[in-house]
Coordinates of C-alpha atoms and ligand atoms in Angstrom, one line a residue:
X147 CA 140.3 131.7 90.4
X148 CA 143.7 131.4 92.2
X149 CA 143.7 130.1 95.9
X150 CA 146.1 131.3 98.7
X151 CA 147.0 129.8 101.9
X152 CA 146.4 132.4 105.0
X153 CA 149.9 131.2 106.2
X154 CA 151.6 132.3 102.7
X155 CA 154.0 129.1 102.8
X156 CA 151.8 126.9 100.6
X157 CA 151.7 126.8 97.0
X158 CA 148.4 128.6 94.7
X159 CA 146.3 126.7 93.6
X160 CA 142.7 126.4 91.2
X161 CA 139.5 125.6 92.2
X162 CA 140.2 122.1 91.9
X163 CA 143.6 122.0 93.9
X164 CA 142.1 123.5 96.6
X165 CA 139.0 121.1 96.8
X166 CA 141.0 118.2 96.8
X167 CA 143.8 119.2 99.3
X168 CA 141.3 121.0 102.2
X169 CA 143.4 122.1 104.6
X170 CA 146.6 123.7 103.0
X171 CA 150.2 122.2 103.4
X172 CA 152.0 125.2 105.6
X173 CA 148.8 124.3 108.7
X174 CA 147.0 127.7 107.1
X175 CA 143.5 128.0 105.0
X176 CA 142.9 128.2 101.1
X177 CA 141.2 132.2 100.3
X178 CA 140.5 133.0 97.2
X179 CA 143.3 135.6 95.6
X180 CA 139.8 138.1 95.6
X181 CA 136.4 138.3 96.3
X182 CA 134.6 138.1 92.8
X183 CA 132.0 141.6 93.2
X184 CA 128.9 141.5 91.2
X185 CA 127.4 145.3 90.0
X186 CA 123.8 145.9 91.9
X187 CA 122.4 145.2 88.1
X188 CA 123.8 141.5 88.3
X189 CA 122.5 140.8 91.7
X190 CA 119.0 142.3 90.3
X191 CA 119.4 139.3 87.4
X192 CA 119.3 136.7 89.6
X193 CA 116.5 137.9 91.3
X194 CA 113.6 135.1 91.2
X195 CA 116.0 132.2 89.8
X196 CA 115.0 128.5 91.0
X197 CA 117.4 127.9 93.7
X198 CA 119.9 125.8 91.9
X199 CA 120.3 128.1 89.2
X200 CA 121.1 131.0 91.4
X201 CA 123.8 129.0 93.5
X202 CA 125.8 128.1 90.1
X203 CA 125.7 131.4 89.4
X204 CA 127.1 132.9 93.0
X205 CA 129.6 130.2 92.5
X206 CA 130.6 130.6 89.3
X207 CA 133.2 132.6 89.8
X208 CA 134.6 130.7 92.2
X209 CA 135.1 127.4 90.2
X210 CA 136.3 129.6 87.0
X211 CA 139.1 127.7 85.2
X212 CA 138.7 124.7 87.2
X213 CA 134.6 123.8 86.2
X214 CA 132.2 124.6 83.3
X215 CA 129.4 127.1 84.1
X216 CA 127.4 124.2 82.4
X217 CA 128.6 121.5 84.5
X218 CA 128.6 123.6 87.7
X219 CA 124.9 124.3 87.0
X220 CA 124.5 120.3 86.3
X221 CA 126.0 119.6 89.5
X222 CA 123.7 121.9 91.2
X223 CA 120.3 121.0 89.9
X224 CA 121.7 117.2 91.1
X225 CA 122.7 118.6 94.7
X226 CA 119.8 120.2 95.4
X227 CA 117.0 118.0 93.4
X228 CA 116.7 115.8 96.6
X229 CA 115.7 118.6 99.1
X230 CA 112.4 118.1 100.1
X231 CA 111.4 121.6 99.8
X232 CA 110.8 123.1 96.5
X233 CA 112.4 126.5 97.2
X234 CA 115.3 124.3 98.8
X235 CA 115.9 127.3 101.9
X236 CA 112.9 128.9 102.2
X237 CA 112.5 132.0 104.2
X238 CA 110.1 132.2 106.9
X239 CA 108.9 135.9 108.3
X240 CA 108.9 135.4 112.3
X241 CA 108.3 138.8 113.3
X242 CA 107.9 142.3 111.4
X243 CA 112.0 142.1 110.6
X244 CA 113.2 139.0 111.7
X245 CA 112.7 136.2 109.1
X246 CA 114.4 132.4 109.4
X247 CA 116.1 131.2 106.3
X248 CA 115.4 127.1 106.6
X249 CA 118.8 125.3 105.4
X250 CA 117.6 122.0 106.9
X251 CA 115.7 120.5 103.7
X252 CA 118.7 118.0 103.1
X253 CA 118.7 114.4 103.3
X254 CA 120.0 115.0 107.3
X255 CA 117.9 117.5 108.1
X256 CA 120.8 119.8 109.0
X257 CA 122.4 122.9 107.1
X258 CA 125.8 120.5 106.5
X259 CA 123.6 119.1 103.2
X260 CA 123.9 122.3 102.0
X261 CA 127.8 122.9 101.1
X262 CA 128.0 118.6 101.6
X263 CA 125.5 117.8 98.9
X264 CA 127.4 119.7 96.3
X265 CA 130.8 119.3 97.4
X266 CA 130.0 115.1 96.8
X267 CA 129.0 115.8 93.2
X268 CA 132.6 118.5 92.8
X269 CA 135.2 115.6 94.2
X270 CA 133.2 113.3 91.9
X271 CA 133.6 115.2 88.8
X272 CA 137.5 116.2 89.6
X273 CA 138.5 112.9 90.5
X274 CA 137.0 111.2 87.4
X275 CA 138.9 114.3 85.4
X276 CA 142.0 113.0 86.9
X277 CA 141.5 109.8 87.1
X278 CA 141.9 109.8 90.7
X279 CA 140.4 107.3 93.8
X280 CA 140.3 108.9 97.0
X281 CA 139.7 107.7 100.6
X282 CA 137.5 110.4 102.9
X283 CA 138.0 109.2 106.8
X284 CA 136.4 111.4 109.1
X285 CA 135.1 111.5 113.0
X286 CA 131.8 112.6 113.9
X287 CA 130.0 113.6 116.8
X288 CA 126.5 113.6 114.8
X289 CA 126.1 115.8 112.2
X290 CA 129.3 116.1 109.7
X291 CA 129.5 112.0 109.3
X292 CA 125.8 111.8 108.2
X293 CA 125.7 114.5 106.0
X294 CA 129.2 113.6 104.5
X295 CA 127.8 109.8 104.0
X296 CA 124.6 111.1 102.1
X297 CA 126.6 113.1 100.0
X298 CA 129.3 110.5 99.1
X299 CA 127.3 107.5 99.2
X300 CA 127.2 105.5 95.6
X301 CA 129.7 108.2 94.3
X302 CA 132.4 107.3 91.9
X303 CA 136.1 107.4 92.9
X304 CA 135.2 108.0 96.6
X305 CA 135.1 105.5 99.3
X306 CA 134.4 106.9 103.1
X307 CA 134.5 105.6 106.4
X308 CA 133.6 107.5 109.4
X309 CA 134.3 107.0 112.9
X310 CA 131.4 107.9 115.5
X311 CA 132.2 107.0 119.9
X312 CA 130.0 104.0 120.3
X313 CA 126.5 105.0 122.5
X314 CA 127.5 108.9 122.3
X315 CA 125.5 110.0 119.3
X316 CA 122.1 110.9 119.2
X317 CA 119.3 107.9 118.0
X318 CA 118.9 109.8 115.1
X319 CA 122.3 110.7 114.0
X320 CA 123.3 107.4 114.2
X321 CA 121.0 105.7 112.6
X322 CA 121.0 108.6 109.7
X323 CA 124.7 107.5 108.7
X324 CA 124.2 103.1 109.8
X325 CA 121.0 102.8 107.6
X326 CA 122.6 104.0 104.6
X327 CA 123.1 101.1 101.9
X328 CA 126.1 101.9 99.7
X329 CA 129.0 99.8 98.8
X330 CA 131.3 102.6 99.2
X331 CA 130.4 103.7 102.9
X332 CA 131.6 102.3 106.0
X333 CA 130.6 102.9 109.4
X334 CA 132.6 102.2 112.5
X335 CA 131.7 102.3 115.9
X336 CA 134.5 103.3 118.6
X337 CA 134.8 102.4 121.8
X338 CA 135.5 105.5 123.2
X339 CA 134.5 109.4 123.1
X340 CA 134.5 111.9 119.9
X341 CA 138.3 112.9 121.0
X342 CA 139.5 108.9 120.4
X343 CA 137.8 108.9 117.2
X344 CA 139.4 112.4 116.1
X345 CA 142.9 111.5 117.4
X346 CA 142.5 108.3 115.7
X347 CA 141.7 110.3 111.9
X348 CA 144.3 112.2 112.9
X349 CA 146.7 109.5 113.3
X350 CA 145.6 107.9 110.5
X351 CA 147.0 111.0 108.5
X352 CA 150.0 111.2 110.4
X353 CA 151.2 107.1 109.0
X354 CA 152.0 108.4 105.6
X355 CA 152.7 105.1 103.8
X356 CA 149.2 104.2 105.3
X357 CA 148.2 107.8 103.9
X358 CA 149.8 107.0 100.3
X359 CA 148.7 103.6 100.0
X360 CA 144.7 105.2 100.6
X361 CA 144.7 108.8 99.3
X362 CA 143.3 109.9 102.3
X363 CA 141.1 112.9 101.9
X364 CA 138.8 114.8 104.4
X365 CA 135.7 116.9 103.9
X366 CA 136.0 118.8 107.0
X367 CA 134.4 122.5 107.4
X368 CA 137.7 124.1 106.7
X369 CA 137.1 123.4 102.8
X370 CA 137.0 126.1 100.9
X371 CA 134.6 124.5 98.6
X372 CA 131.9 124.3 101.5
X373 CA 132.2 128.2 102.4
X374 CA 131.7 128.9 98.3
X375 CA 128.5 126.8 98.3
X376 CA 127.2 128.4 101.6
X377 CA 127.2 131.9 100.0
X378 CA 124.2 131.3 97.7
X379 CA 121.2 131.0 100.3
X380 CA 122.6 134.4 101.8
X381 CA 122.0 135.7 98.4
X382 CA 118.6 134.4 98.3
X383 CA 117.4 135.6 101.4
X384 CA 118.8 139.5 100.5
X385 CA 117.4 139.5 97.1
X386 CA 113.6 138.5 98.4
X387 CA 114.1 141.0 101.1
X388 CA 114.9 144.2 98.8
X389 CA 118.9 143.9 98.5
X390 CA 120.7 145.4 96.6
X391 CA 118.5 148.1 97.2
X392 CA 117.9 147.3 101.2
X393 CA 120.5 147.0 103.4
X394 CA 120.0 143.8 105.3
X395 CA 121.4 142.1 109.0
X396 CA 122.5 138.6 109.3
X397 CA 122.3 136.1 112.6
X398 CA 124.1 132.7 112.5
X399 CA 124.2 130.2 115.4
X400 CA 128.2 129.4 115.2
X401 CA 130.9 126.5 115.6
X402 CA 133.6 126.2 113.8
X403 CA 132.7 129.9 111.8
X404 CA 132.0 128.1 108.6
X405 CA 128.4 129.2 108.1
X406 CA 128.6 133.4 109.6
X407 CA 132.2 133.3 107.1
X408 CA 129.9 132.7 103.9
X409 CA 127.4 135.5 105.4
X410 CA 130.7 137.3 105.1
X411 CA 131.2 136.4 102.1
X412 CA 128.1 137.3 100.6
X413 CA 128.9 140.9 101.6
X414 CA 132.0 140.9 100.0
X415 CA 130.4 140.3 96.9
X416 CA 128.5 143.2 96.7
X417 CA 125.1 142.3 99.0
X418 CA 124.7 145.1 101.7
X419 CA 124.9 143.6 104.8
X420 CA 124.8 146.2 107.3
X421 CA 125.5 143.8 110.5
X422 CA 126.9 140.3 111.3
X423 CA 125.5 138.8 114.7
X424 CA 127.9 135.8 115.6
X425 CA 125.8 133.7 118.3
X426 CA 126.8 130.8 120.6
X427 CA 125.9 128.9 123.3
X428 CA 127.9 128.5 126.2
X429 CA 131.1 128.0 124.5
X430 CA 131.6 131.3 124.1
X431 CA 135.2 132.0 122.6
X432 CA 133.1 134.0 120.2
X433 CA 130.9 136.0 122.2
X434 CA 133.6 137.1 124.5
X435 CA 136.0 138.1 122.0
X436 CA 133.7 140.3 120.1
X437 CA 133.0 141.9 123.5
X438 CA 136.2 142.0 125.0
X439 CA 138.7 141.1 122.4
X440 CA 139.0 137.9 124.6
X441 CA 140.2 135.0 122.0
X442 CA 141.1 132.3 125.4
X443 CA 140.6 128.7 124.8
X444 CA 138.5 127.7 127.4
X445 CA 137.5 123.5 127.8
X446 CA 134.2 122.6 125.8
X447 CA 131.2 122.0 127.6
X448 CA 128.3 119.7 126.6
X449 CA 124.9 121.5 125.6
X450 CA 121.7 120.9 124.2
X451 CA 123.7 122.4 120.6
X452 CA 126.2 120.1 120.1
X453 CA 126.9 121.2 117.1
X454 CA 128.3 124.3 118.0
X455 CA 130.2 122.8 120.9
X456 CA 133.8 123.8 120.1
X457 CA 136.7 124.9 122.1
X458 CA 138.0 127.0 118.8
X459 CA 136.4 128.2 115.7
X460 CA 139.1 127.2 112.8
X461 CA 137.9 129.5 110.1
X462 CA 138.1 132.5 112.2
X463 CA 141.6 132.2 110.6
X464 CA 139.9 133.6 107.6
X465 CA 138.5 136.7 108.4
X466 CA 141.3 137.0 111.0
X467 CA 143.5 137.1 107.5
X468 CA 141.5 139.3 105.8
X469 CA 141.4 141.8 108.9
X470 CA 144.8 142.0 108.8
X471 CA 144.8 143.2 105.3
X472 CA 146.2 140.0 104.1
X473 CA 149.2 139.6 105.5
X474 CA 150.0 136.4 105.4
X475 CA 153.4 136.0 107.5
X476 CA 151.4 138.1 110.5
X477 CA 148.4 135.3 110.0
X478 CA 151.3 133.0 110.5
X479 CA 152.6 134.4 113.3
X480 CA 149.4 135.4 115.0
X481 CA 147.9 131.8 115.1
X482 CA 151.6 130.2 116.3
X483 CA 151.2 132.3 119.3
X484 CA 147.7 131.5 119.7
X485 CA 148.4 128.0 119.7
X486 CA 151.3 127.9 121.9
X487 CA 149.7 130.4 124.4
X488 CA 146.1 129.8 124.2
X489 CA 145.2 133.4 123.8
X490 CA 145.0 135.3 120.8
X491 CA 146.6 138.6 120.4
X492 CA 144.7 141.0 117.6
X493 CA 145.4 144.5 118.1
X494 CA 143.4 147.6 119.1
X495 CA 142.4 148.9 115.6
X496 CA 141.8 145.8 114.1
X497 CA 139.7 144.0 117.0
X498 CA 137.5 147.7 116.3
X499 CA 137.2 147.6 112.6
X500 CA 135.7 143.4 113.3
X501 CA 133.6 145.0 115.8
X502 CA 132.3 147.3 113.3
X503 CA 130.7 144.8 111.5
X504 CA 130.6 141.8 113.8
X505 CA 128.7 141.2 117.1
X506 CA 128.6 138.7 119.5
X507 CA 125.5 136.7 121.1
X508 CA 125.4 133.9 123.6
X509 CA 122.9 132.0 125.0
X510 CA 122.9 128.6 128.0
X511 CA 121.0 125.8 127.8
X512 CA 118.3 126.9 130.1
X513 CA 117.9 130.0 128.3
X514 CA 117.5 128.1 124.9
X515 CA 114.7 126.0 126.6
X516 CA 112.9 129.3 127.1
X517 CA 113.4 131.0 123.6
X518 CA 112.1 127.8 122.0
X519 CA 109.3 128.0 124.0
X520 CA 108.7 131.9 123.2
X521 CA 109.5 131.3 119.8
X522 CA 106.6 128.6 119.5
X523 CA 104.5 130.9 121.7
X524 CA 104.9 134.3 119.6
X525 CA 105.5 132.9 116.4
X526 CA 104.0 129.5 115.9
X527 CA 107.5 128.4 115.2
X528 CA 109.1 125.3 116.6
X529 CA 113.1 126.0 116.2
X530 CA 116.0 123.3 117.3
X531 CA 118.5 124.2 120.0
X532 CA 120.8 125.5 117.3
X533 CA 118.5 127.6 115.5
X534 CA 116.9 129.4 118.3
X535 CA 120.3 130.7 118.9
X536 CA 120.4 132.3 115.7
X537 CA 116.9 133.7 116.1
X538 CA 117.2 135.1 119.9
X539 CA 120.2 136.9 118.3
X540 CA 118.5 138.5 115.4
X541 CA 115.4 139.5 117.5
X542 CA 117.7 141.3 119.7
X543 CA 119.1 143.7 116.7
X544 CA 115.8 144.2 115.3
X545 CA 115.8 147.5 116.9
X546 CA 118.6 148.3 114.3
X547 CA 115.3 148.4 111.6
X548 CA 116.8 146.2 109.2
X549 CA 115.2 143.1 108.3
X550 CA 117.2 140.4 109.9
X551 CA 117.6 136.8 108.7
X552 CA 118.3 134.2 111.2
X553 CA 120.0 130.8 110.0
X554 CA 118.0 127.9 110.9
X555 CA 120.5 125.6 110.6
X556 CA 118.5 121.8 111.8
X557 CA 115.4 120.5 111.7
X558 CA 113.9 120.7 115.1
X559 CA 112.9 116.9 114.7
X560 CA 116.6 115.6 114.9
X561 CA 116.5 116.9 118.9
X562 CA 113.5 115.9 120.1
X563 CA 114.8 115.3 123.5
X564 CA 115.4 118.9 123.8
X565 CA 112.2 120.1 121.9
X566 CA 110.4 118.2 124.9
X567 CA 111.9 119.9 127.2
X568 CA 111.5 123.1 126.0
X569 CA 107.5 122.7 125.1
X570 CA 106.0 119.3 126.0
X571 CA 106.1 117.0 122.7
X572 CA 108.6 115.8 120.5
X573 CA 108.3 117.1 116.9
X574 CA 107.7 113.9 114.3
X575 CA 110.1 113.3 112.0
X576 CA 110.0 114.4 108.3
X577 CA 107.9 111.9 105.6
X578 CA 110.9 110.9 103.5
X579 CA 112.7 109.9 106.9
X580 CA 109.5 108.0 108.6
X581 CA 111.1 104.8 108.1
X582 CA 114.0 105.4 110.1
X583 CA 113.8 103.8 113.1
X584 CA 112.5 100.5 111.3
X585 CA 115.8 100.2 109.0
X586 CA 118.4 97.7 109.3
X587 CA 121.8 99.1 110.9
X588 CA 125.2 98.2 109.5
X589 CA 128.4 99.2 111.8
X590 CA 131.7 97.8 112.1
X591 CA 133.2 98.2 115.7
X592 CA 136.7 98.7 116.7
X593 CA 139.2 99.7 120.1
X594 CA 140.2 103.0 119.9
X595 CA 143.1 101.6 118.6
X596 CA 145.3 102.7 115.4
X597 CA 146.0 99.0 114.1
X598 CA 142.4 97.7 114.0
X599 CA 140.8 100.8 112.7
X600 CA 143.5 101.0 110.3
X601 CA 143.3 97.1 109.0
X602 CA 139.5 97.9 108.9
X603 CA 139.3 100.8 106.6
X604 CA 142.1 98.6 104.2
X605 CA 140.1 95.5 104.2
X606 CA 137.0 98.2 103.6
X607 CA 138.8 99.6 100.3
X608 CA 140.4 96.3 99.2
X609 CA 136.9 94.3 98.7
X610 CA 135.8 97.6 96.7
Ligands
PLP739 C1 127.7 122.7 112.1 C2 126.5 123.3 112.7 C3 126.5 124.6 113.2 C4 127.8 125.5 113.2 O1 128.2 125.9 111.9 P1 129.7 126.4 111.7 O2 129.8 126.6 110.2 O3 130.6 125.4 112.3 O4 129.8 127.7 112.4 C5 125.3 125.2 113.7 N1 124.2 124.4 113.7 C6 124.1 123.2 113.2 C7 122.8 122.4 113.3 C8 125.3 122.5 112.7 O5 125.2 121.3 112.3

């Protein structure tokens, strides 16, 4: 498989190119030249497969020319063997059509192990075929640095270092990515907010003979590799609930557009999914465009999903492409005004044929208090501020018929602060992460401040 960049100014490259490079070189996003389509008789196959074997074959096709079928397979059997859930994203039935697909069985208990976990085991294997070292830097907020360390810790070729604002993450986020024991895996602590510690990856990139001398590399949601291994547990959930012969709907609590674009995906690939429900909480850029083709970049707002707490959602830039039939130079041109004015400009016809298959959702905080509590009422289900998103949006399109799976994308035990809130008592953590709060932290800490995070992550890589 060839990749293009949505701008059209970058050059094409294989499955491995575009792992490796993440963002492309022209500011745009690596597609894939097509969507691979599998006839209603292949989806039936896979039917019924463990879930590792069905996610190297949904991926296949992706990685062709680039990866082995056997080795992809490898790969995933090793990704997913850690889960500690047998069916790896099981799918719960919440009410007569509305059913949560679990993607928090990962080491971090959020649905970032999913696409991370594999994509750890991918930059191993292409590095070692190149014969390649590579230096991932990254800032974190919570859940992207801890599910990037567990799924680069103790790999070959990779060292990684992630930057988290001193006292602003959660307990448990924290100590998810400073307990881990790994040589190649350093933590540092900023004094300052996430925005110091993204500026300062930022800069880090921008000092290219510091860039050259590391081989700096990212992992960050804008990967295509991470969209290609979200598409499997879509597939999963449509095959156990009648696809290819039953037309399905899918709910996804959204950020950065990431998670709904594999849902996307899926459908492109021959699943019927009748109905795509994009839901947010109050940042909303989403939710008001779908209803108003209103794309204005408001400031972010803290709330009890802090996941999804985004001014802009980058890989709208995706479907934004493929909405505008591929045209690459109009991409171009449509995001360079967005950028400069803050406001994006899609016209009449095409902001309809999204709305045909995409709506919007959005829910506040004090609202997601009450639909966890409903949900655990009704249902017996305890949801996390994220999920409950999801789930609110799909019960509100069950009236559509169709069996609706909502993404649950974390483990309600990584919020307890808002789980007590919302019903009383905080959920206990998972068995294999009991030990958690009793584990020695290691941290390095640093100014937000170029030189000493810089002379930190060289020192870092120099006694590896
Ligand atoms: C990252 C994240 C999201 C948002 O996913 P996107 O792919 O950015 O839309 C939702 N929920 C949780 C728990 C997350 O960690």
């Amino acid at each position: 498989m060839r990749y293009v960049s949505t701008r059209g100014a970058a050059p094409e490259l294989d499955f491995a190119g575009a792992l490796l490079a993440g963002l492309a070189r022209d500011g745009g996003l690596y597609m894939p030249a097509c969507w691979p389509r599998f006839s209603a008789a292949e989806w039936r196959s896979l039917r019924g497969l463990p879930y590792a074997e069905l996610a190297a074959r949904v991926i296949a096709p992706f990685a062709a020319g680039s990866i082995g079928q056997g080795e992809l397979l490898a790969m995933c059997r090793r990704a997913y063997a850690g889960f500690s859930h047998k069916a790896v994203t099981p799918l719960v039935q919440l009410d007569t059509n509305l059913h949560a697909l679990e993607l928090f069985h990962g080491p971090t208990l959020a649905f970032k192990d999913m696409a991370l976990q594999l994509v750890g085991h991918l930059f191993e294997h292409v590095l070692g075929q190149r014969g390649e070292r590579v230096r991932i830097v990254g800032a974190t907020s919570g859940d992207t640095g801890s599910a990037a360390i567990a799924a680069m810790a103790g790999r070959r070729n990779i060292d990684i270092a992630i930057l988290h604002p001193e006292g602003r993450t959660s307990e448990v986020q924290r100590r998810q990515m400073t307990t881990v024991r790994a040589d190649n895996v350093l933590n540092i602590a900023i004094a300052g907010n996430f925005d110091d510690c993204q500026d300062l990856v930022k800069a880090m990139f921008a000092d290219e003979p510091f860039r050259a001398e590391m081989n700096l590399s990212a992992v960050n949601s804008i990967n295509f590799a991470r969209i290609a291994a979200q598409i499997p547990y879509y597939a999963y959930a449509a095959l156990n609930l009648g696809a290819p012969e039953r037309e399905i709907a899918i709910a996804v609590p959204t950020g950065n557009f990431g998670n709904i674009l594999a849902a996307w995906a899926a459908g492109q690939m021959g699943l019927p999914v009748a109905r795509f429900i994009a839901a947010s909480n109050r940042n909303d850029i989403l939710a008001r465009f779908l209803a108003a083709n209103d794309m204005s970049v408001r400031p972010v707002e803290p709330s009890l999903s802090p996941s999804m707490d985004i001014a802009v959602s980058s890989n709208f830039e995706r479907l934004l492409y493929e909405f505008l039939g591929r045209d690459a130079a109009l991409t171009a041109r449509t995001m360079a005004e967005f950028r400069a004015s803050g406001r994006m400009a899609v016209a009449e016809p095409v902001w309809r044929a999204i709305r045909r298959q995409f709506q919007g959702f959005r829910l506040d905080d004090a609202a997601t208090l009450r639909e966890i509590a409903r949900f655990q009422q009704e249902s017996g289900y305890l949801a996390d501020p994220h999920s409950v998103i999801g789930l609110a949006a799909g019960r509100d399109c069950a009236p559509l018929g169709l069996p609706v799976v909502a993404a649950a994308t974390a483990h309600p035990a990584k919020f307890p602060e808002a789980i007590e809130k919302a019903v009383g008592c905080r959920p206990p953590l998972p068995n294999h992460l009991a030990g958690l709060y009793d584990r020695d932290e290691i941290y390095s800490r640093a100014p937000a401040d170029l030189q000493a995070v810089e002379t930190l992550v060289r020192n870092f890589v120099n006694r590896n």
